[in-house]
Amino acid sequence: MSVDMSLDRAGVIAALEQTTAEISHLLQSVADDQDWRPNDEHWSFRHIAAHLEACQTECVLVRVRQIAARAKPTFEFYDNDGWDFSDRDLRHSIHEWRESRDRIFAFVQSLSPDRLSRTGSHRTFGEITVLDYLRIDLGHDREHLADLNEMLGGRARTAARTRKP
């Protein structure tokens, strides 16, 4: 995960808005084939959308609020691997993910410099501020964006092979 950890509040929010738009566009483009996946070990488009939604609502939003509240929280690595998202609709997950992002952005934009400087402790990332958490989330987005682009390329290659006479 390569992220510029020096991005300021406006920069990290702008970058997250960009990845949100890109990921949303890619996922919307496959919404009619949301269960496609390149192999049995890989997540489907539906699963990726639901995973992103769960990460925002259950992890990022909660954790940035805890850090800003001066709770001095300690976090483990958040993991929803193995969850059953088969009942989730991709379009609904994208909508909820974007709504959660908007709440996070509004919250972070409202924070004073003092509240932005408060920290929590993450087992993997060490001492982190609210903006650090957003930068980590940006890296997470970029990983999924790369994966989605790879999946779409593989899907196109598979479709082209099946169309050949």
PDB file of N, CA and C in Angstrom, residues 76-141:
ATOM      1  N   GLU A  76      -7.186  -3.279  16.490  1.00  0.00           N
ATOM      2  CA  GLU A  76      -6.646  -4.453  15.812  1.00  0.00           C
ATOM      3  C   GLU A  76      -6.873  -4.253  14.316  1.00  0.00           C
ATOM      4  N   PHE A  77      -6.281  -5.101  13.521  1.00  0.00           N
ATOM      5  CA  PHE A  77      -6.513  -5.058  12.082  1.00  0.00           C
ATOM      6  C   PHE A  77      -7.949  -5.482  11.819  1.00  0.00           C
ATOM      7  N   TYR A  78      -8.702  -4.670  11.103  1.00  0.00           N
ATOM      8  CA  TYR A  78     -10.097  -4.984  10.773  1.00  0.00           C
ATOM      9  C   TYR A  78     -10.123  -5.977   9.622  1.00  0.00           C
ATOM     10  N   ASP A  79     -10.911  -7.013   9.772  1.00  0.00           N
ATOM     11  CA  ASP A  79     -10.945  -8.056   8.763  1.00  0.00           C
ATOM     12  C   ASP A  79     -12.369  -8.592   8.639  1.00  0.00           C
ATOM     13  N   ASN A  80     -12.927  -8.526   7.443  1.00  0.00           N
ATOM     14  CA  ASN A  80     -14.220  -9.159   7.224  1.00  0.00           C
ATOM     15  C   ASN A  80     -14.115 -10.253   6.164  1.00  0.00           C
ATOM     16  N   ASP A  81     -12.922 -10.804   5.995  1.00  0.00           N
ATOM     17  CA  ASP A  81     -12.746 -11.965   5.125  1.00  0.00           C
ATOM     18  C   ASP A  81     -13.619 -13.096   5.656  1.00  0.00           C
ATOM     19  N   GLY A  82     -14.189 -13.835   4.759  1.00  0.00           N
ATOM     20  CA  GLY A  82     -15.005 -14.968   5.164  1.00  0.00           C
ATOM     21  C   GLY A  82     -16.451 -14.625   5.483  1.00  0.00           C
ATOM     22  N   TRP A  83     -16.789 -13.344   5.476  1.00  0.00           N
ATOM     23  CA  TRP A  83     -18.179 -12.965   5.720  1.00  0.00           C
ATOM     24  C   TRP A  83     -19.026 -13.357   4.517  1.00  0.00           C
ATOM     25  N   ASP A  84     -20.258 -13.687   4.782  1.00  0.00           N
ATOM     26  CA  ASP A  84     -21.192 -14.030   3.707  1.00  0.00           C
ATOM     27  C   ASP A  84     -21.934 -12.770   3.276  1.00  0.00           C
ATOM     28  N   PHE A  85     -21.592 -12.268   2.109  1.00  0.00           N
ATOM     29  CA  PHE A  85     -22.237 -11.075   1.570  1.00  0.00           C
ATOM     30  C   PHE A  85     -23.200 -11.432   0.432  1.00  0.00           C
ATOM     31  N   SER A  86     -23.583 -12.689   0.341  1.00  0.00           N
ATOM     32  CA  SER A  86     -24.407 -13.132  -0.786  1.00  0.00           C
ATOM     33  C   SER A  86     -25.783 -12.476  -0.811  1.00  0.00           C
ATOM     34  N   ASP A  87     -26.245 -11.948   0.317  1.00  0.00           N
ATOM     35  CA  ASP A  87     -27.550 -11.294   0.357  1.00  0.00           C
ATOM     36  C   ASP A  87     -27.476  -9.804   0.027  1.00  0.00           C
ATOM     37  N   ARG A  88     -26.288  -9.306  -0.204  1.00  0.00           N
ATOM     38  CA  ARG A  88     -26.094  -7.866  -0.466  1.00  0.00           C
ATOM     39  C   ARG A  88     -26.144  -7.597  -1.952  1.00  0.00           C
ATOM     40  N   ASP A  89     -26.855  -6.566  -2.336  1.00  0.00           N
ATOM     41  CA  ASP A  89     -26.874  -6.128  -3.723  1.00  0.00           C
ATOM     42  C   ASP A  89     -25.741  -5.137  -3.940  1.00  0.00           C
ATOM     43  N   LEU A  90     -25.006  -5.309  -5.000  1.00  0.00           N
ATOM     44  CA  LEU A  90     -23.861  -4.454  -5.301  1.00  0.00           C
ATOM     45  C   LEU A  90     -24.247  -2.977  -5.343  1.00  0.00           C
ATOM     46  N   ARG A  91     -25.335  -2.656  -5.993  1.00  0.00           N
ATOM     47  CA  ARG A  91     -25.744  -1.247  -6.096  1.00  0.00           C
ATOM     48  C   ARG A  91     -26.051  -0.654  -4.722  1.00  0.00           C
ATOM     49  N   HIS A  92     -26.717  -1.416  -3.886  1.00  0.00           N
ATOM     50  CA  HIS A  92     -27.028  -0.947  -2.534  1.00  0.00           C
ATOM     51  C   HIS A  92     -25.738  -0.737  -1.731  1.00  0.00           C
ATOM     52  N   SER A  93     -24.817  -1.674  -1.845  1.00  0.00           N
ATOM     53  CA  SER A  93     -23.547  -1.550  -1.121  1.00  0.00           C
ATOM     54  C   SER A  93     -22.776  -0.313  -1.553  1.00  0.00           C
ATOM     55  N   ILE A  94     -22.744  -0.044  -2.857  1.00  0.00           N
ATOM     56  CA  ILE A  94     -22.056   1.147  -3.350  1.00  0.00           C
ATOM     57  C   ILE A  94     -22.710   2.401  -2.783  1.00  0.00           C
ATOM     58  N   HIS A  95     -24.040   2.434  -2.815  1.00  0.00           N
ATOM     59  CA  HIS A  95     -24.763   3.589  -2.280  1.00  0.00           C
ATOM     60  C   HIS A  95     -24.438   3.799  -0.796  1.00  0.00           C
ATOM     61  N   GLU A  96     -24.485   2.749  -0.010  1.00  0.00           N
ATOM     62  CA  GLU A  96     -24.206   2.855   1.427  1.00  0.00           C
ATOM     63  C   GLU A  96     -22.750   3.230   1.687  1.00  0.00           C
ATOM     64  N   TRP A  97     -21.838   2.703   0.885  1.00  0.00           N
ATOM     65  CA  TRP A  97     -20.414   3.032   1.013  1.00  0.00           C
ATOM     66  C   TRP A  97     -20.207   4.520   0.769  1.00  0.00           C
ATOM     67  N   ARG A  98     -20.815   5.019  -0.288  1.00  0.00           N
ATOM     68  CA  ARG A  98     -20.684   6.446  -0.616  1.00  0.00           C
ATOM     69  C   ARG A  98     -21.315   7.323   0.465  1.00  0.00           C
ATOM     70  N   GLU A  99     -22.456   6.919   0.999  1.00  0.00           N
ATOM     71  CA  GLU A  99     -23.112   7.672   2.075  1.00  0.00           C
ATOM     72  C   GLU A  99     -22.213   7.729   3.318  1.00  0.00           C
ATOM     73  N   SER A 100     -21.620   6.612   3.655  1.00  0.00           N
ATOM     74  CA  SER A 100     -20.718   6.566   4.807  1.00  0.00           C
ATOM     75  C   SER A 100     -19.502   7.451   4.571  1.00  0.00           C
ATOM     76  N   ARG A 101     -18.976   7.405   3.361  1.00  0.00           N
ATOM     77  CA  ARG A 101     -17.844   8.277   3.011  1.00  0.00           C
ATOM     78  C   ARG A 101     -18.215   9.744   3.187  1.00  0.00           C
ATOM     79  N   ASP A 102     -19.384  10.113   2.712  1.00  0.00           N
ATOM     80  CA  ASP A 102     -19.811  11.503   2.840  1.00  0.00           C
ATOM     81  C   ASP A 102     -19.880  11.919   4.308  1.00  0.00           C
ATOM     82  N   ARG A 103     -20.381  11.031   5.174  1.00  0.00           N
ATOM     83  CA  ARG A 103     -20.436  11.329   6.612  1.00  0.00           C
ATOM     84  C   ARG A 103     -19.029  11.494   7.187  1.00  0.00           C
ATOM     85  N   ILE A 104     -18.120  10.632   6.767  1.00  0.00           N
ATOM     86  CA  ILE A 104     -16.735  10.734   7.236  1.00  0.00           C
ATOM     87  C   ILE A 104     -16.117  12.053   6.789  1.00  0.00           C
ATOM     88  N   PHE A 105     -16.289  12.399   5.514  1.00  0.00           N
ATOM     89  CA  PHE A 105     -15.710  13.643   5.004  1.00  0.00           C
ATOM     90  C   PHE A 105     -16.261  14.853   5.753  1.00  0.00           C
ATOM     91  N   ALA A 106     -17.569  14.894   5.958  1.00  0.00           N
ATOM     92  CA  ALA A 106     -18.172  16.020   6.679  1.00  0.00           C
ATOM     93  C   ALA A 106     -17.640  16.084   8.109  1.00  0.00           C
ATOM     94  N   PHE A 107     -17.527  14.943   8.752  1.00  0.00           N
ATOM     95  CA  PHE A 107     -17.024  14.907  10.116  1.00  0.00           C
ATOM     96  C   PHE A 107     -15.587  15.416  10.173  1.00  0.00           C
ATOM     97  N   VAL A 108     -14.738  14.903   9.312  1.00  0.00           N
ATOM     98  CA  VAL A 108     -13.318  15.277   9.320  1.00  0.00           C
ATOM     99  C   VAL A 108     -13.156  16.760   8.970  1.00  0.00           C
ATOM    100  N   GLN A 109     -13.942  17.268   8.048  1.00  0.00           N
ATOM    101  CA  GLN A 109     -13.849  18.687   7.700  1.00  0.00           C
ATOM    102  C   GLN A 109     -14.274  19.586   8.855  1.00  0.00           C
ATOM    103  N   SER A 110     -15.083  19.061   9.763  1.00  0.00           N
ATOM    104  CA  SER A 110     -15.546  19.861  10.901  1.00  0.00           C
ATOM    105  C   SER A 110     -14.567  19.883  12.077  1.00  0.00           C
ATOM    106  N   LEU A 111     -13.539  19.060  12.017  1.00  0.00           N
ATOM    107  CA  LEU A 111     -12.639  18.926  13.165  1.00  0.00           C
ATOM    108  C   LEU A 111     -11.658  20.095  13.289  1.00  0.00           C
ATOM    109  N   SER A 112     -11.445  20.507  14.515  1.00  0.00           N
ATOM    110  CA  SER A 112     -10.439  21.539  14.807  1.00  0.00           C
ATOM    111  C   SER A 112      -9.046  20.923  14.679  1.00  0.00           C
ATOM    112  N   PRO A 113      -8.017  21.761  14.557  1.00  0.00           N
ATOM    113  CA  PRO A 113      -6.652  21.231  14.509  1.00  0.00           C
ATOM    114  C   PRO A 113      -6.322  20.376  15.738  1.00  0.00           C
ATOM    115  N   ASP A 114      -6.827  20.766  16.904  1.00  0.00           N
ATOM    116  CA  ASP A 114      -6.583  19.975  18.117  1.00  0.00           C
ATOM    117  C   ASP A 114      -7.156  18.565  17.976  1.00  0.00           C
ATOM    118  N   ARG A 115      -8.382  18.477  17.500  1.00  0.00           N
ATOM    119  CA  ARG A 115      -9.012  17.163  17.363  1.00  0.00           C
ATOM    120  C   ARG A 115      -8.341  16.343  16.258  1.00  0.00           C
ATOM    121  N   LEU A 116      -7.832  17.006  15.239  1.00  0.00           N
ATOM    122  CA  LEU A 116      -7.119  16.294  14.172  1.00  0.00           C
ATOM    123  C   LEU A 116      -5.783  15.740  14.661  1.00  0.00           C
ATOM    124  N   SER A 117      -5.222  16.354  15.669  1.00  0.00           N
ATOM    125  CA  SER A 117      -3.908  15.918  16.153  1.00  0.00           C
ATOM    126  C   SER A 117      -3.998  14.780  17.182  1.00  0.00           C
ATOM    127  N   ARG A 118      -5.175  14.459  17.643  1.00  0.00           N
ATOM    128  CA  ARG A 118      -5.344  13.364  18.612  1.00  0.00           C
ATOM    129  C   ARG A 118      -4.997  12.038  17.963  1.00  0.00           C
ATOM    130  N   THR A 119      -4.619  11.089  18.790  1.00  0.00           N
ATOM    131  CA  THR A 119      -4.149   9.821  18.242  1.00  0.00           C
ATOM    132  C   THR A 119      -4.829   8.609  18.874  1.00  0.00           C
ATOM    133  N   GLY A 120      -4.726   7.546  18.141  1.00  0.00           N
ATOM    134  CA  GLY A 120      -5.080   6.211  18.596  1.00  0.00           C
ATOM    135  C   GLY A 120      -3.902   5.319  18.260  1.00  0.00           C
ATOM    136  N   SER A 121      -3.997   4.090  18.647  1.00  0.00           N
ATOM    137  CA  SER A 121      -2.913   3.148  18.376  1.00  0.00           C
ATOM    138  C   SER A 121      -3.458   1.968  17.588  1.00  0.00           C
ATOM    139  N   HIS A 122      -2.794   1.678  16.488  1.00  0.00           N
ATOM    140  CA  HIS A 122      -3.193   0.572  15.634  1.00  0.00           C
ATOM    141  C   HIS A 122      -2.108  -0.487  15.675  1.00  0.00           C
ATOM    142  N   ARG A 123      -2.521  -1.722  15.863  1.00  0.00           N
ATOM    143  CA  ARG A 123      -1.548  -2.819  15.992  1.00  0.00           C
ATOM    144  C   ARG A 123      -0.626  -2.925  14.776  1.00  0.00           C
ATOM    145  N   THR A 124      -1.168  -2.667  13.595  1.00  0.00           N
ATOM    146  CA  THR A 124      -0.373  -2.770  12.369  1.00  0.00           C
ATOM    147  C   THR A 124       0.333  -1.468  12.019  1.00  0.00           C
ATOM    148  N   PHE A 125      -0.339  -0.331  12.193  1.00  0.00           N
ATOM    149  CA  PHE A 125       0.169   0.952  11.713  1.00  0.00           C
ATOM    150  C   PHE A 125       0.771   1.838  12.792  1.00  0.00           C
ATOM    151  N   GLY A 126       0.691   1.437  14.051  1.00  0.00           N
ATOM    152  CA  GLY A 126       1.257   2.231  15.140  1.00  0.00           C
ATOM    153  C   GLY A 126       0.355   3.380  15.542  1.00  0.00           C
ATOM    154  N   GLU A 127       0.967   4.451  16.032  1.00  0.00           N
ATOM    155  CA  GLU A 127       0.205   5.618  16.472  1.00  0.00           C
ATOM    156  C   GLU A 127      -0.319   6.360  15.249  1.00  0.00           C
ATOM    157  N   ILE A 128      -1.634   6.608  15.235  1.00  0.00           N
ATOM    158  CA  ILE A 128      -2.257   7.228  14.068  1.00  0.00           C
ATOM    159  C   ILE A 128      -3.239   8.316  14.477  1.00  0.00           C
ATOM    160  N   THR A 129      -3.339   9.319  13.609  1.00  0.00           N
ATOM    161  CA  THR A 129      -4.317  10.391  13.748  1.00  0.00           C
ATOM    162  C   THR A 129      -5.506  10.081  12.830  1.00  0.00           C
ATOM    163  N   VAL A 130      -6.503  10.924  12.879  1.00  0.00           N
ATOM    164  CA  VAL A 130      -7.643  10.796  11.975  1.00  0.00           C
ATOM    165  C   VAL A 130      -7.173  10.833  10.519  1.00  0.00           C
ATOM    166  N   LEU A 131      -6.314  11.793  10.195  1.00  0.00           N
ATOM    167  CA  LEU A 131      -5.842  11.896   8.811  1.00  0.00           C
ATOM    168  C   LEU A 131      -4.998  10.694   8.419  1.00  0.00           C
ATOM    169  N   ASP A 132      -4.221  10.161   9.354  1.00  0.00           N
ATOM    170  CA  ASP A 132      -3.474   8.938   9.067  1.00  0.00           C
ATOM    171  C   ASP A 132      -4.433   7.809   8.699  1.00  0.00           C
ATOM    172  N   TYR A 133      -5.535   7.727   9.449  1.00  0.00           N
ATOM    173  CA  TYR A 133      -6.506   6.665   9.164  1.00  0.00           C
ATOM    174  C   TYR A 133      -7.107   6.841   7.774  1.00  0.00           C
ATOM    175  N   LEU A 134      -7.373   8.074   7.389  1.00  0.00           N
ATOM    176  CA  LEU A 134      -7.888   8.318   6.045  1.00  0.00           C
ATOM    177  C   LEU A 134      -6.847   7.982   4.984  1.00  0.00           C
ATOM    178  N   ARG A 135      -5.589   8.255   5.273  1.00  0.00           N
ATOM    179  CA  ARG A 135      -4.522   7.915   4.313  1.00  0.00           C
ATOM    180  C   ARG A 135      -4.419   6.395   4.154  1.00  0.00           C
ATOM    181  N   ILE A 136      -4.581   5.668   5.255  1.00  0.00           N
ATOM    182  CA  ILE A 136      -4.581   4.203   5.201  1.00  0.00           C
ATOM    183  C   ILE A 136      -5.770   3.728   4.363  1.00  0.00           C
ATOM    184  N   ASP A 137      -6.919   4.365   4.567  1.00  0.00           N
ATOM    185  CA  ASP A 137      -8.110   4.019   3.803  1.00  0.00           C
ATOM    186  C   ASP A 137      -7.894   4.288   2.315  1.00  0.00           C
ATOM    187  N   LEU A 138      -7.177   5.344   1.990  1.00  0.00           N
ATOM    188  CA  LEU A 138      -6.849   5.642   0.597  1.00  0.00           C
ATOM    189  C   LEU A 138      -6.004   4.513  -0.001  1.00  0.00           C
ATOM    190  N   GLY A 139      -5.051   4.026   0.749  1.00  0.00           N
ATOM    191  CA  GLY A 139      -4.250   2.898   0.275  1.00  0.00           C
ATOM    192  C   GLY A 139      -5.115   1.667   0.035  1.00  0.00           C
ATOM    193  N   HIS A 140      -6.069   1.440   0.925  1.00  0.00           N
ATOM    194  CA  HIS A 140      -7.019   0.338   0.776  1.00  0.00           C
ATOM    195  C   HIS A 140      -7.824   0.498  -0.520  1.00  0.00           C
ATOM    196  N   ASP A 141      -8.298   1.701  -0.772  1.00  0.00           N
ATOM    197  CA  ASP A 141      -9.012   1.977  -2.026  1.00  0.00           C
ATOM    198  C   ASP A 141      -8.137   1.650  -3.233  1.00  0.00           C
TER     199      ASP A 141
END
